[in-house]
mmCIF file of C-alpha atoms in Angstrom:
data_model
loop_
_atom_site.group_PDB
_atom_site.id
_atom_site.type_symbol
_atom_site.label_atom_id
_atom_site.label_comp_id
_atom_site.label_asym_id
_atom_site.label_seq_id
_atom_site.Cartn_x
_atom_site.Cartn_y
_atom_site.Cartn_z
ATOM 1 C CA MET A 260 -4.459 8.059 -2.655
ATOM 2 C CA LEU A 261 -2.674 11.411 -3.206
ATOM 3 C CA ILE A 262 0.335 9.665 -4.778
ATOM 4 C CA TYR A 263 -1.808 7.954 -7.354
ATOM 5 C CA LEU A 264 -4.071 10.920 -8.072
ATOM 6 C CA GLN A 265 -1.055 12.794 -8.875
ATOM 7 C CA THR A 266 0.113 10.122 -11.465
ATOM 8 C CA LEU A 267 -2.898 10.051 -13.499
ATOM 9 C CA SER A 268 -2.155 11.324 -16.936
ATOM 10 C CA SER A 269 -5.430 11.963 -18.719
ATOM 11 C CA ASP A 270 -8.872 13.378 -18.158
ATOM 12 C CA ALA A 271 -10.659 10.205 -19.112
ATOM 13 C CA GLU A 272 -8.680 8.534 -16.346
ATOM 14 C CA ARG A 273 -9.615 11.090 -13.713
ATOM 15 C CA THR A 274 -13.041 10.869 -14.591
ATOM 16 C CA LYS A 275 -13.011 7.031 -14.161
ATOM 17 C CA LEU A 276 -11.433 7.532 -10.873
ATOM 18 C CA GLU A 277 -14.137 9.798 -9.604
ATOM 19 C CA ALA A 278 -16.919 7.829 -11.200
ATOM 20 C CA LEU A 279 -15.246 4.708 -9.521
ATOM 21 C CA TYR A 280 -15.179 6.292 -6.014
ATOM 22 C CA ARG A 281 -18.659 7.753 -6.200
ATOM 23 C CA LYS A 282 -20.098 4.459 -7.429
ATOM 24 C CA TYR A 283 -18.553 1.926 -5.380
ATOM 25 C CA ARG A 284 -17.275 3.251 -2.190
ATOM 26 C CA LEU A 285 -20.350 2.159 -0.029
ATOM 27 C CA LEU A 286 -20.488 -1.306 -1.491
ATOM 28 C CA MET A 287 -16.506 -1.452 -0.813
ATOM 29 C CA GLN A 288 -17.504 -0.134 2.799
ATOM 30 C CA SER A 289 -20.084 -3.164 3.101
ATOM 31 C CA VAL A 290 -17.501 -5.769 2.198
ATOM 32 C CA ALA A 291 -14.873 -4.651 4.366
ATOM 33 C CA MET A 292 -17.314 -4.222 7.289
ATOM 34 C CA LYS A 293 -18.082 -8.052 6.861
ATOM 35 C CA VAL A 294 -14.421 -8.897 7.260
ATOM 36 C CA LEU A 295 -13.609 -6.294 9.848
ATOM 37 C CA ASN A 296 -16.795 -5.373 11.648
ATOM 38 C CA ASN A 297 -15.419 -2.134 12.422
ATOM 39 C CA ARG A 298 -16.197 1.098 10.685
ATOM 40 C CA GLN A 299 -12.645 2.715 11.072
ATOM 41 C CA ASP A 300 -10.938 -0.287 9.953
ATOM 42 C CA ALA A 301 -13.431 -0.650 7.126
ATOM 43 C CA GLU A 302 -12.755 2.900 6.061
ATOM 44 C CA ASP A 303 -9.074 2.288 6.022
ATOM 45 C CA ALA A 304 -9.582 -0.721 3.893
ATOM 46 C CA VAL A 305 -11.321 1.311 1.321
ATOM 47 C CA HIS A 306 -8.888 3.732 1.474
ATOM 48 C CA GLN A 307 -6.175 1.185 0.785
ATOM 49 C CA ALA A 308 -8.259 -0.640 -1.980
ATOM 50 C CA PHE A 309 -8.405 2.724 -3.767
ATOM 51 C CA LEU A 310 -4.747 2.935 -3.751
ATOM 52 C CA SER A 311 -4.388 -0.348 -5.159
ATOM 53 C CA ILE A 312 -7.058 0.322 -7.798
ATOM 54 C CA LEU A 313 -5.833 3.592 -8.875
ATOM 55 C CA LYS A 314 -2.493 1.749 -9.802
ATOM 56 C CA HIS A 315 -4.513 -0.659 -12.275
ATOM 57 C CA LEU A 316 -7.061 1.671 -13.910
ATOM 58 C CA ASP A 317 -6.297 0.594 -17.174
ATOM 59 C CA LYS A 318 -7.699 -2.826 -16.097
ATOM 60 C CA ILE A 319 -11.081 -1.133 -15.863
ATOM 61 C CA SER A 320 -12.662 -0.930 -19.261
ATOM 62 C CA ASP A 321 -16.207 -0.046 -18.240
ATOM 63 C CA ILE A 322 -17.046 1.184 -14.716
ATOM 64 C CA HIS A 323 -20.486 -0.030 -14.662
ATOM 65 C CA CYS A 324 -19.928 -3.771 -15.867
ATOM 66 C CA PRO A 325 -20.063 -6.538 -13.500
ATOM 67 C CA LYS A 326 -16.422 -7.413 -14.014
ATOM 68 C CA THR A 327 -15.600 -4.109 -12.332
ATOM 69 C CA ARG A 328 -17.911 -4.635 -9.584
ATOM 70 C CA ALA A 329 -16.086 -7.955 -8.909
ATOM 71 C CA TYR A 330 -13.041 -6.427 -9.061
ATOM 72 C CA VAL A 331 -13.485 -3.969 -6.451
ATOM 73 C CA VAL A 332 -14.989 -6.423 -4.150
ATOM 74 C CA ILE A 333 -11.882 -8.605 -4.543
ATOM 75 C CA ILE A 334 -9.588 -5.851 -3.758
ATOM 76 C CA VAL A 335 -11.090 -4.492 -0.832
ATOM 77 C CA GLU A 336 -11.531 -7.893 0.645
ATOM 78 C CA ARG A 337 -7.841 -8.374 0.262
ATOM 79 C CA LYS A 338 -7.270 -5.021 1.755
ATOM 80 C CA ALA A 339 -9.601 -5.703 4.624
ATOM 81 C CA LEU A 340 -7.747 -9.282 5.286
ATOM 82 C CA ASP A 341 -4.796 -7.647 5.394
ATOM 83 C CA ILE A 342 -5.726 -5.100 8.058
ATOM 84 C CA LEU A 343 -7.516 -8.098 10.065
ATOM 85 C CA ARG A 344 -4.230 -9.649 10.146
ATOM 86 C CA THR A 345 -2.285 -6.867 11.458
ATOM 87 C CA LYS A 346 -4.817 -6.447 14.078
ATOM 88 C CA GLN A 347 -4.980 -10.225 14.946
ATOM 89 C CA ARG A 348 -1.503 -11.080 15.662
ATOM 90 C CA ILE A 349 -2.171 -13.142 18.578
ATOM 91 C CA VAL A 350 -4.243 -15.313 16.329
ATOM 92 C CA PRO A 351 -1.986 -17.943 14.756
ATOM 93 C CA THR A 352 -4.141 -18.754 11.878
ATOM 94 C CA GLU A 353 -4.315 -16.947 8.491
ATOM 95 C CA PRO A 354 -7.425 -14.392 8.170
ATOM 96 C CA GLU A 355 -8.563 -16.358 5.199
ATOM 97 C CA GLU A 356 -8.738 -19.482 7.224
ATOM 98 C CA PHE A 357 -11.758 -18.253 9.400
ATOM 99 C CA TYR A 358 -12.981 -15.733 6.798
ATOM 100 C CA ARG A 359 -15.309 -17.809 4.623
ATOM 101 C CA ASP A 360 -18.004 -15.558 3.976
ATOM 102 C CA SER A 361 -16.090 -14.447 0.684
ATOM 103 C CA GLU A 362 -17.039 -17.541 -1.068
ATOM 104 C CA PRO A 363 -18.992 -16.746 -4.313
ATOM 105 C CA PRO A 364 -21.945 -18.732 -5.427
ATOM 106 C CA LEU A 365 -21.120 -21.334 -7.903
ATOM 107 C CA PRO A 366 -21.586 -20.247 -11.613
ATOM 108 C CA GLY A 367 -23.403 -23.527 -12.280
ATOM 109 C CA ASP A 368 -21.180 -25.006 -15.169
ATOM 110 C CA ASN A 369 -20.350 -28.082 -13.289
ATOM 111 C CA GLY A 370 -16.831 -27.480 -14.659
ATOM 112 C CA LEU A 371 -13.743 -25.365 -14.257
ATOM 113 C CA ALA A 372 -15.631 -22.244 -13.222
ATOM 114 C CA ASP A 373 -17.422 -24.187 -10.452
ATOM 115 C CA ALA A 374 -13.905 -25.726 -9.184
ATOM 116 C CA MET A 375 -12.450 -22.233 -9.233
ATOM 117 C CA ALA A 376 -15.251 -20.717 -7.324
ATOM 118 C CA LYS A 377 -14.754 -23.442 -4.554
ATOM 119 C CA LEU A 378 -10.820 -22.524 -4.128
ATOM 120 C CA PRO A 379 -9.849 -21.269 -0.973
ATOM 121 C CA PHE A 380 -10.083 -17.371 -1.090
ATOM 122 C CA ARG A 381 -6.259 -16.982 -1.502
ATOM 123 C CA TYR A 382 -6.035 -19.544 -4.537
ATOM 124 C CA ARG A 383 -9.203 -17.965 -6.108
ATOM 125 C CA GLU A 384 -7.993 -14.308 -5.681
ATOM 126 C CA ALA A 385 -4.738 -15.208 -7.390
ATOM 127 C CA LEU A 386 -6.114 -16.928 -10.237
ATOM 128 C CA LEU A 387 -9.138 -14.215 -10.866
ATOM 129 C CA LEU A 388 -6.698 -11.505 -10.729
ATOM 130 C CA ARG A 389 -4.320 -13.131 -12.956
ATOM 131 C CA TYR A 390 -6.617 -14.562 -15.680
ATOM 132 C CA ALA A 391 -9.461 -12.137 -15.497
ATOM 133 C CA TYR A 392 -7.826 -8.822 -14.879
ATOM 134 C CA GLY A 393 -4.312 -9.985 -16.633
ATOM 135 C CA TYR A 394 -2.256 -9.239 -13.386
ATOM 136 C CA SER A 395 1.458 -9.933 -13.840
ATOM 137 C CA THR A 396 3.334 -12.047 -11.419
ATOM 138 C CA LYS A 397 4.776 -8.617 -10.452
ATOM 139 C CA GLU A 398 1.723 -6.972 -10.173
ATOM 140 C CA LEU A 399 0.577 -9.923 -7.998
ATOM 141 C CA ALA A 400 3.218 -9.611 -5.729
ATOM 142 C CA ARG A 401 2.978 -5.934 -4.957
ATOM 143 C CA HIS A 402 -0.877 -6.727 -4.302
ATOM 144 C CA MET A 403 -0.470 -9.527 -1.939
ATOM 145 C CA ASN A 404 2.721 -8.278 -0.376
ATOM 146 C CA MET A 405 4.716 -11.243 -1.412
ATOM 147 C CA ASN A 406 7.853 -11.662 -3.476
ATOM 148 C CA GLN A 407 7.431 -12.912 -7.081
ATOM 149 C CA ASP A 408 8.812 -16.346 -6.474
ATOM 150 C CA SER A 409 6.036 -17.004 -3.815
ATOM 151 C CA VAL A 410 3.412 -15.848 -6.288
ATOM 152 C CA GLN A 411 4.625 -18.126 -8.702
ATOM 153 C CA LYS A 412 4.666 -20.823 -6.261
ATOM 154 C CA LEU A 413 1.151 -19.663 -4.899
ATOM 155 C CA ILE A 414 -0.268 -19.740 -8.730
ATOM 156 C CA TRP A 415 1.087 -23.056 -9.281
ATOM 157 C CA ARG A 416 -0.527 -24.481 -6.050
ATOM 158 C CA ALA A 417 -3.751 -22.836 -7.078
ATOM 159 C CA LYS A 418 -3.729 -24.587 -10.367
ATOM 160 C CA GLU A 419 -2.986 -27.990 -8.890
ATOM 161 C CA ALA A 420 -5.742 -27.300 -6.295
ATOM 162 C CA LEU A 421 -8.133 -26.339 -9.355
ATOM 163 C CA ARG A 422 -7.088 -29.430 -11.080
ATOM 164 C CA LYS A 423 -8.105 -31.657 -8.071
ATOM 165 C CA ASN A 424 -11.379 -29.693 -7.597
ATOM 166 C CA TYR A 425 -12.105 -30.225 -11.390
ATOM 167 C CA GLU A 426 -11.381 -33.763 -11.494
ATOM 168 C CA GLU A 427 -13.153 -34.687 -8.176
ATOM 169 C CA GLY A 428 -16.107 -32.769 -9.978
ATOM 170 C CA GLY A 429 -16.215 -35.793 -12.328
ATOM 171 C CA CYS A 430 -15.159 -33.685 -15.450
ATOM 172 C CA ASP A 431 -12.591 -34.587 -17.928
ATOM 173 C CA ALA A 432 -10.965 -32.402 -20.229
ATOM 174 C CA MET B 171 -5.305 -32.891 -17.796
ATOM 175 C CA LYS B 172 -3.732 -29.668 -18.596
ATOM 176 C CA LEU B 173 -5.579 -26.196 -17.966
ATOM 177 C CA SER B 174 -4.791 -24.029 -20.781
ATOM 178 C CA ASP B 175 -4.659 -20.070 -20.419
ATOM 179 C CA GLU B 176 -7.791 -19.932 -22.466
ATOM 180 C CA MET B 177 -9.786 -22.385 -20.082
ATOM 181 C CA LEU B 178 -8.413 -20.505 -17.160
ATOM 182 C CA GLU B 179 -9.676 -16.980 -18.464
ATOM 183 C CA LYS B 180 -12.904 -18.507 -19.380
ATOM 184 C CA ALA B 181 -13.451 -19.881 -16.066
ATOM 185 C CA ALA B 182 -12.319 -16.772 -14.161
ATOM 186 C CA GLU B 183 -14.666 -14.322 -16.265
ATOM 187 C CA GLN B 184 -17.611 -16.306 -15.104
ATOM 188 C CA VAL B 185 -16.436 -16.873 -11.366
ATOM 189 C CA CYS B 186 -16.305 -12.704 -11.676
ATOM 190 C CA THR B 187 -19.716 -12.680 -13.052
ATOM 191 C CA THR B 188 -21.498 -14.748 -10.494
ATOM 192 C CA LEU B 189 -19.553 -12.873 -7.911
ATOM 193 C CA ALA B 190 -20.742 -9.481 -9.176
ATOM 194 C CA ALA B 191 -24.335 -10.868 -9.193
ATOM 195 C CA SER B 192 -24.042 -12.159 -5.881
ATOM 196 C CA VAL B 193 -23.122 -8.908 -4.038
ATOM 197 C CA PRO B 194 -25.746 -5.791 -3.594
ATOM 198 C CA ASP B 195 -26.458 -3.254 -5.949
ATOM 199 C CA PRO B 196 -23.693 -0.535 -5.476
ATOM 200 C CA GLU B 197 -26.293 2.316 -5.962
ATOM 201 C CA ALA B 198 -28.954 0.817 -3.537
ATOM 202 C CA GLN B 199 -26.216 0.667 -0.601
ATOM 203 C CA ASP B 200 -26.759 2.463 2.561
ATOM 204 C CA GLY B 201 -23.813 3.942 4.714
ATOM 205 C CA THR B 202 -22.047 6.905 5.593
ATOM 206 C CA PHE B 203 -18.359 7.608 6.124
ATOM 207 C CA SER B 204 -16.843 9.423 9.030
ATOM 208 C CA PRO B 205 -16.118 13.160 8.401
ATOM 209 C CA GLU B 206 -12.499 12.454 8.483
ATOM 210 C CA PHE B 207 -12.683 10.038 5.758
ATOM 211 C CA GLU B 208 -15.032 12.295 3.689
ATOM 212 C CA ALA B 209 -12.703 15.129 4.334
ATOM 213 C CA LYS B 210 -9.603 13.354 3.531
ATOM 214 C CA MET B 211 -11.184 12.004 0.082
ATOM 215 C CA ALA B 212 -12.518 15.566 -0.746
ATOM 216 C CA ARG B 213 -9.016 17.105 0.046
ATOM 217 C CA LEU B 214 -7.430 14.383 -2.590
ATOM 218 C CA ILE B 215 -9.756 14.975 -5.064
ATOM 219 C CA LYS B 216 -9.636 18.775 -5.187
ATOM 220 C CA LYS B 217 -5.829 18.307 -4.858
ATOM 221 C CA GLU B 218 -6.031 16.074 -7.995
ATOM 222 C CA ARG B 219 -8.093 18.823 -9.830
ATOM 223 C CA HIS B 220 -5.671 21.517 -9.070
ATOM 224 C CA MET B 221 -3.017 19.035 -10.467
ATOM 225 C CA ALA B 222 -4.929 18.568 -13.611
ATOM 226 C CA ALA B 223 -4.332 22.303 -14.398
ATOM 227 C CA LEU B 224 -0.667 21.731 -14.180
ATOM 228 C CA GLY B 225 -0.822 18.411 -16.458
ATOM 229 C CA LYS B 226 -0.442 20.417 -20.003
ATOM 230 C CA PHE B 227 2.278 22.255 -18.565
ATOM 231 C CA ALA B 228 3.818 18.931 -17.391
ATOM 232 C CA ARG B 229 3.053 17.181 -20.738
ATOM 233 C CA ASN B 230 5.192 19.857 -22.669
ATOM 234 C CA ALA B 231 8.012 19.478 -19.901
ATOM 235 C CA ALA B 232 8.114 15.781 -20.522
ATOM 236 C CA ALA B 233 9.522 16.406 -24.028
ATOM 237 C CA CYS B 234 12.439 18.214 -22.310
ATOM 238 C CA LEU B 235 12.571 15.805 -19.489
ATOM 239 C CA LEU B 236 12.864 12.991 -22.140
ATOM 240 C CA ALA B 237 16.003 14.283 -23.753
ATOM 241 C CA LEU B 238 17.520 15.080 -20.461
ATOM 242 C CA LEU B 239 16.766 11.390 -19.420
ATOM 243 C CA ILE B 240 18.395 9.958 -22.330
ATOM 244 C CA CYS B 241 21.636 11.863 -21.264
ATOM 245 C CA ALA B 242 21.010 10.688 -17.639
ATOM 246 C CA GLY B 243 20.611 7.242 -18.607
ATOM 247 C CA THR B 244 23.976 7.107 -20.266
ATOM 248 C CA TRP B 245 25.558 8.171 -17.013
ATOM 249 C CA LEU B 246 23.517 5.954 -14.914
ATOM 250 C CA ALA B 247 24.542 2.914 -17.371
ATOM 251 C CA ILE B 248 28.196 3.550 -16.481
ATOM 252 C CA ASP B 249 28.093 4.804 -12.832
ATOM 253 C CA THR B 250 26.477 2.014 -10.204
ATOM 254 C CA GLU B 251 26.631 4.287 -7.071
ATOM 255 C CA THR B 252 24.511 6.918 -8.837
ATOM 256 C CA ARG B 253 22.284 4.274 -10.349
ATOM 257 C CA ALA B 254 21.589 2.852 -6.863
ATOM 258 C CA ALA B 255 20.881 6.354 -5.585
ATOM 259 C CA SER B 256 18.307 7.199 -8.188
ATOM 260 C CA LEU B 257 16.501 4.084 -8.025
ATOM 261 C CA ASN B 258 15.774 5.251 -4.552
ATOM 262 C CA TRP B 259 14.984 8.939 -5.405
ATOM 263 C CA LEU B 260 12.250 10.090 -3.412
ATOM 264 C CA LYS B 261 9.792 13.092 -3.778
ATOM 265 C CA GLU B 262 9.143 15.034 -0.891
ATOM 266 C CA SER B 263 5.996 17.570 -0.491
ATOM 267 C CA LEU B 264 5.142 19.684 2.175
ATOM 268 C CA TYR B 265 1.323 19.574 2.862
ATOM 269 C CA ARG B 266 -0.773 21.317 5.392
ATOM 270 C CA GLY B 267 2.412 22.058 7.765
ATOM 271 C CA GLY B 268 3.325 18.226 7.573
ATOM 272 C CA ALA B 269 5.853 16.475 5.336
ATOM 273 C CA ARG B 270 4.975 13.499 3.057
ATOM 274 C CA TYR B 271 7.688 11.357 1.473
ATOM 275 C CA GLU B 272 7.061 9.302 -1.412
ATOM 276 C CA PHE B 273 9.346 6.739 -2.958
ATOM 277 C CA ASP B 274 10.004 5.642 -6.520
ATOM 278 C CA ASN B 275 11.003 2.361 -5.787
ATOM 279 C CA GLU B 276 9.316 -0.872 -6.271
ATOM 280 C CA GLY B 277 11.577 -2.527 -3.512
ATOM 281 C CA SER B 278 14.133 -5.155 -3.753
ATOM 282 C CA ASP B 279 13.864 -8.596 -1.852
ATOM 283 C CA MET B 280 16.340 -7.230 0.563
ATOM 284 C CA PRO B 281 14.932 -7.676 3.979
ATOM 285 C CA LEU B 282 14.315 -4.749 6.325
ATOM 286 C CA ALA B 283 16.845 -4.971 9.309
ATOM 287 C CA GLU B 284 15.655 -4.328 12.991
ATOM 288 C CA TYR B 285 17.213 -1.149 14.053
ATOM 289 C CA GLU B 286 17.601 0.134 17.671
ATOM 290 C CA LEU B 287 19.277 3.240 19.260
ATOM 291 C CA SER B 288 22.697 2.494 20.471
ATOM 292 C CA SER B 289 22.909 5.814 22.401
ATOM 293 C CA LEU B 290 20.192 6.988 24.734
ATOM 294 C CA PRO B 291 19.647 9.710 27.188
ATOM 295 C CA GLU B 292 20.379 8.719 30.578
ATOM 296 C CA GLY B 293 17.737 6.706 32.316
ATOM 297 C CA TYR B 294 16.034 5.918 28.999
ATOM 298 C CA ARG B 295 15.086 2.247 28.280
ATOM 299 C CA LEU B 296 13.324 0.586 25.456
ATOM 300 C CA THR B 297 9.543 0.248 26.508
ATOM 301 C CA ILE B 298 7.817 -0.483 23.245
ATOM 302 C CA SER B 299 8.869 -2.320 20.165
ATOM 303 C CA SER B 300 6.009 -2.946 17.511
ATOM 304 C CA LYS B 301 5.304 -3.051 13.866
ATOM 305 C CA GLU B 302 1.984 -1.675 12.349
ATOM 306 C CA ALA B 303 1.532 -1.490 8.502
ATOM 307 C CA GLU B 304 4.814 -2.276 7.638
ATOM 308 C CA VAL B 305 6.229 0.651 9.873
ATOM 309 C CA HIS B 306 8.461 -0.304 12.679
ATOM 310 C CA LEU B 307 8.308 1.621 16.121
ATOM 311 C CA LYS B 308 10.695 1.659 18.787
ATOM 312 C CA MET B 309 9.797 3.906 21.990
ATOM 313 C CA TYR B 310 12.166 4.769 24.690
ATOM 314 C CA GLU B 311 11.081 6.307 27.839
ATOM 315 C CA GLY B 312 12.783 7.873 30.819
ATOM 316 C CA ASP B 313 11.881 10.831 33.035
ATOM 317 C CA GLY B 314 11.191 12.979 30.197
ATOM 318 C CA MET B 315 9.059 12.684 26.941
ATOM 319 C CA PRO B 316 9.441 9.609 25.177
ATOM 320 C CA LEU B 317 12.128 9.253 22.285
ATOM 321 C CA MET B 318 10.437 7.636 19.455
ATOM 322 C CA LEU B 319 12.231 5.841 16.248
ATOM 323 C CA LYS B 320 10.212 4.855 13.619
ATOM 324 C CA TYR B 321 11.500 3.139 10.660
ATOM 325 C CA CYS B 322 10.102 1.273 7.211
ATOM 326 C CA LYS B 323 11.082 0.081 4.077
ATOM 327 C CA MET B 324 11.291 2.802 1.069
ATOM 328 C CA VAL B 325 8.855 1.319 -1.401
ATOM 329 C CA GLU B 326 6.511 2.923 -3.464
ATOM 330 C CA SER B 327 3.219 1.633 -1.507
ATOM 331 C CA GLN B 328 4.427 2.870 1.874
ATOM 332 C CA ASN B 329 2.803 5.877 3.422
ATOM 333 C CA PHE B 330 5.626 7.527 5.308
ATOM 334 C CA GLY B 331 5.519 11.176 6.666
ATOM 335 C CA ILE B 332 4.804 13.264 9.561
ATOM 336 C CA SER B 333 1.733 15.210 10.351
ATOM 337 C CA SER B 334 1.094 18.817 11.276
ATOM 338 C CA TYR B 335 -0.947 17.717 14.284
ATOM 339 C CA VAL B 336 2.170 17.238 16.472
ATOM 340 C CA TRP B 337 3.132 20.788 16.319
ATOM 341 C CA GLU B 338 0.793 23.567 17.785
ATOM 342 C CA ALA B 339 3.227 26.315 16.481
ATOM 343 C CA PRO B 340 4.851 27.082 13.282
ATOM 344 C CA PHE B 341 8.064 24.832 12.739
ATOM 345 C CA HIS B 342 10.893 25.430 10.287
ATOM 346 C CA SER B 343 12.946 22.657 8.635
ATOM 347 C CA THR B 344 16.819 22.303 7.841
ATOM 348 C CA SER B 345 18.752 19.805 6.432
ATOM 349 C CA VAL B 346 22.203 18.473 7.475
ATOM 350 C CA THR B 347 24.594 15.993 6.336
ATOM 351 C CA VAL B 348 25.601 13.207 8.447
ATOM 352 C CA ASN B 349 27.887 10.332 7.434
ATOM 353 C CA GLY B 350 26.851 10.944 3.809
ATOM 354 C CA LEU B 351 23.133 10.888 4.373
ATOM 355 C CA GLN B 352 20.727 14.138 4.399
ATOM 356 C CA ILE B 353 18.683 14.536 7.626
ATOM 357 C CA ASP B 354 15.847 16.800 7.320
ATOM 358 C CA CYS B 355 15.411 18.422 10.879
ATOM 359 C CA TYR B 356 11.831 19.708 11.543
ATOM 360 C CA VAL B 357 12.410 22.113 14.510
ATOM 361 C CA SER B 358 9.064 23.062 16.674
ATOM 362 C CA GLY B 359 8.445 26.697 17.604
ATOM 363 C CA ASN B 360 6.625 25.222 20.881
ATOM 364 C CA ALA B 361 8.932 24.229 23.565
ATOM 365 C CA ASN B 362 6.110 21.572 24.290
ATOM 366 C CA SER B 363 6.271 19.928 20.905
ATOM 367 C CA PRO B 364 8.760 17.426 19.933
ATOM 368 C CA ASN B 365 11.512 17.937 17.119
ATOM 369 C CA ILE B 366 11.651 15.584 14.453
ATOM 370 C CA LEU B 367 14.484 14.277 12.345
ATOM 371 C CA VAL B 368 13.727 12.183 9.167
ATOM 372 C CA TRP B 369 16.403 10.767 6.750
ATOM 373 C CA LEU B 370 16.643 7.849 4.344
ATOM 374 C CA ASP B 371 19.358 5.563 3.774
ATOM 375 C CA PRO B 372 19.005 4.242 -0.013
ATOM 376 C CA SER B 373 21.687 1.620 0.706
ATOM 377 C CA THR B 374 19.282 -0.482 3.072
ATOM 378 C CA GLU B 375 16.270 1.206 1.512
ATOM 379 C CA THR B 376 15.297 2.261 4.718
ATOM 380 C CA ALA B 377 13.588 5.616 5.581
ATOM 381 C CA PHE B 378 13.942 6.522 9.420
ATOM 382 C CA ILE B 379 11.836 9.041 11.729
ATOM 383 C CA LEU B 380 13.231 10.012 15.171
ATOM 384 C CA SER B 381 11.189 12.457 17.276
ATOM 385 C CA GLY B 382 11.388 13.581 21.051
ATOM 386 C CA LEU B 383 11.396 16.730 22.973
ATOM 387 C CA PHE B 384 15.317 17.277 22.759
ATOM 388 C CA PRO B 385 17.179 20.069 21.032
ATOM 389 C CA SER B 386 17.911 19.080 17.328
ATOM 390 C CA GLU B 387 21.584 18.819 17.976
ATOM 391 C CA GLU B 388 20.939 16.360 20.664
ATOM 392 C CA LEU B 389 18.451 14.197 18.572
ATOM 393 C CA LEU B 390 21.183 14.362 15.688
ATOM 394 C CA VAL B 391 23.637 12.393 18.215
ATOM 395 C CA TYR B 392 20.977 9.631 18.723
ATOM 396 C CA ALA B 393 20.004 9.428 15.209
ATOM 397 C CA GLU B 394 23.751 8.798 14.415
ATOM 398 C CA SER B 395 23.695 5.918 16.837
ATOM 399 C CA VAL B 396 20.950 4.057 15.052
ATOM 400 C CA ARG B 397 22.331 0.680 14.569
ATOM 401 C CA PRO B 398 20.836 -2.649 13.079
ATOM 402 C CA VAL B 399 20.172 -5.061 15.935
ATOM 403 C CA LYS B 400 22.901 -7.780 16.025
#
């Protein structure tokens, strides 16, 4: 956190940072608790999430809009799952495989948005960050602790899964 | 069927809107954070406000720095060794009796090797080898206090440093150069607290901490013995 606080360059961004922290910290804690069920771990996840968010403050235009609320939820879920992964080394499955509470309700368009909402967490996360928040491959790689080649493959697989969901849903382009 | 970027952007926006509506109102949340967390965040925000006061000066200095960077850029372009070193340029700051190391390095795809101490105090052996939050830990135990080696990749996102809690008395720091690498020695003023060495190897993008209840000269010998596991 300190590192990124020190890199902020304008008064506006500092205001945005503090406002984000005040507004969303309890929601973020609640989301992290759902994944981790441990208060201290949840606090760590919130802290890690803020480190990540502070690197991408430019992607937040209005701290009060729904898009920002969804953004902080997506980021803190990822950080909580990362902590879960390090704590559950004995479990030979990916945390995303047994953490299913994160599936959002369907937008109800019977189309591409519903198909995207039904994707597994990892695929959905990558597509949302890429197409709703404009994350580059490099930014996604840093966020997901992957190299850029792996992120490109992940995006490709996510699009394939999305296409399959979409077509199985009886929709044509 | 081809999914265009425009279609994907529209769908992603819809999913985000639905996701936001599905979570509780952030203003209506109950909950508390631990005093430690609150204190940490408060310190950071306070520190940031302090930094803001320096911001104006920094912006003026930036103009001068730009001119310097243009000159340095020419140098870096022709000197590969210097370029490699500068990419891993680090900032160190002392805070509250501890030391924090920050890395201006996004990290290459170079994998982090596994390291070990090839020279140990008599009777010492490896008892713990673990990895937590991308920091590797090797603990060697014998008759005395454990000897602990920590290492991690020098990447921007890595939290790396030593905290004041390990010392119960003032410490002093010095730097020595061994095999071309600068080693920072944090020497405790308390005979019951460990001495700590910190060094960075830009060629492997690895940062190391070695601590133990040994004289710093002896610790330096063990530090020199750190080798990749074959």
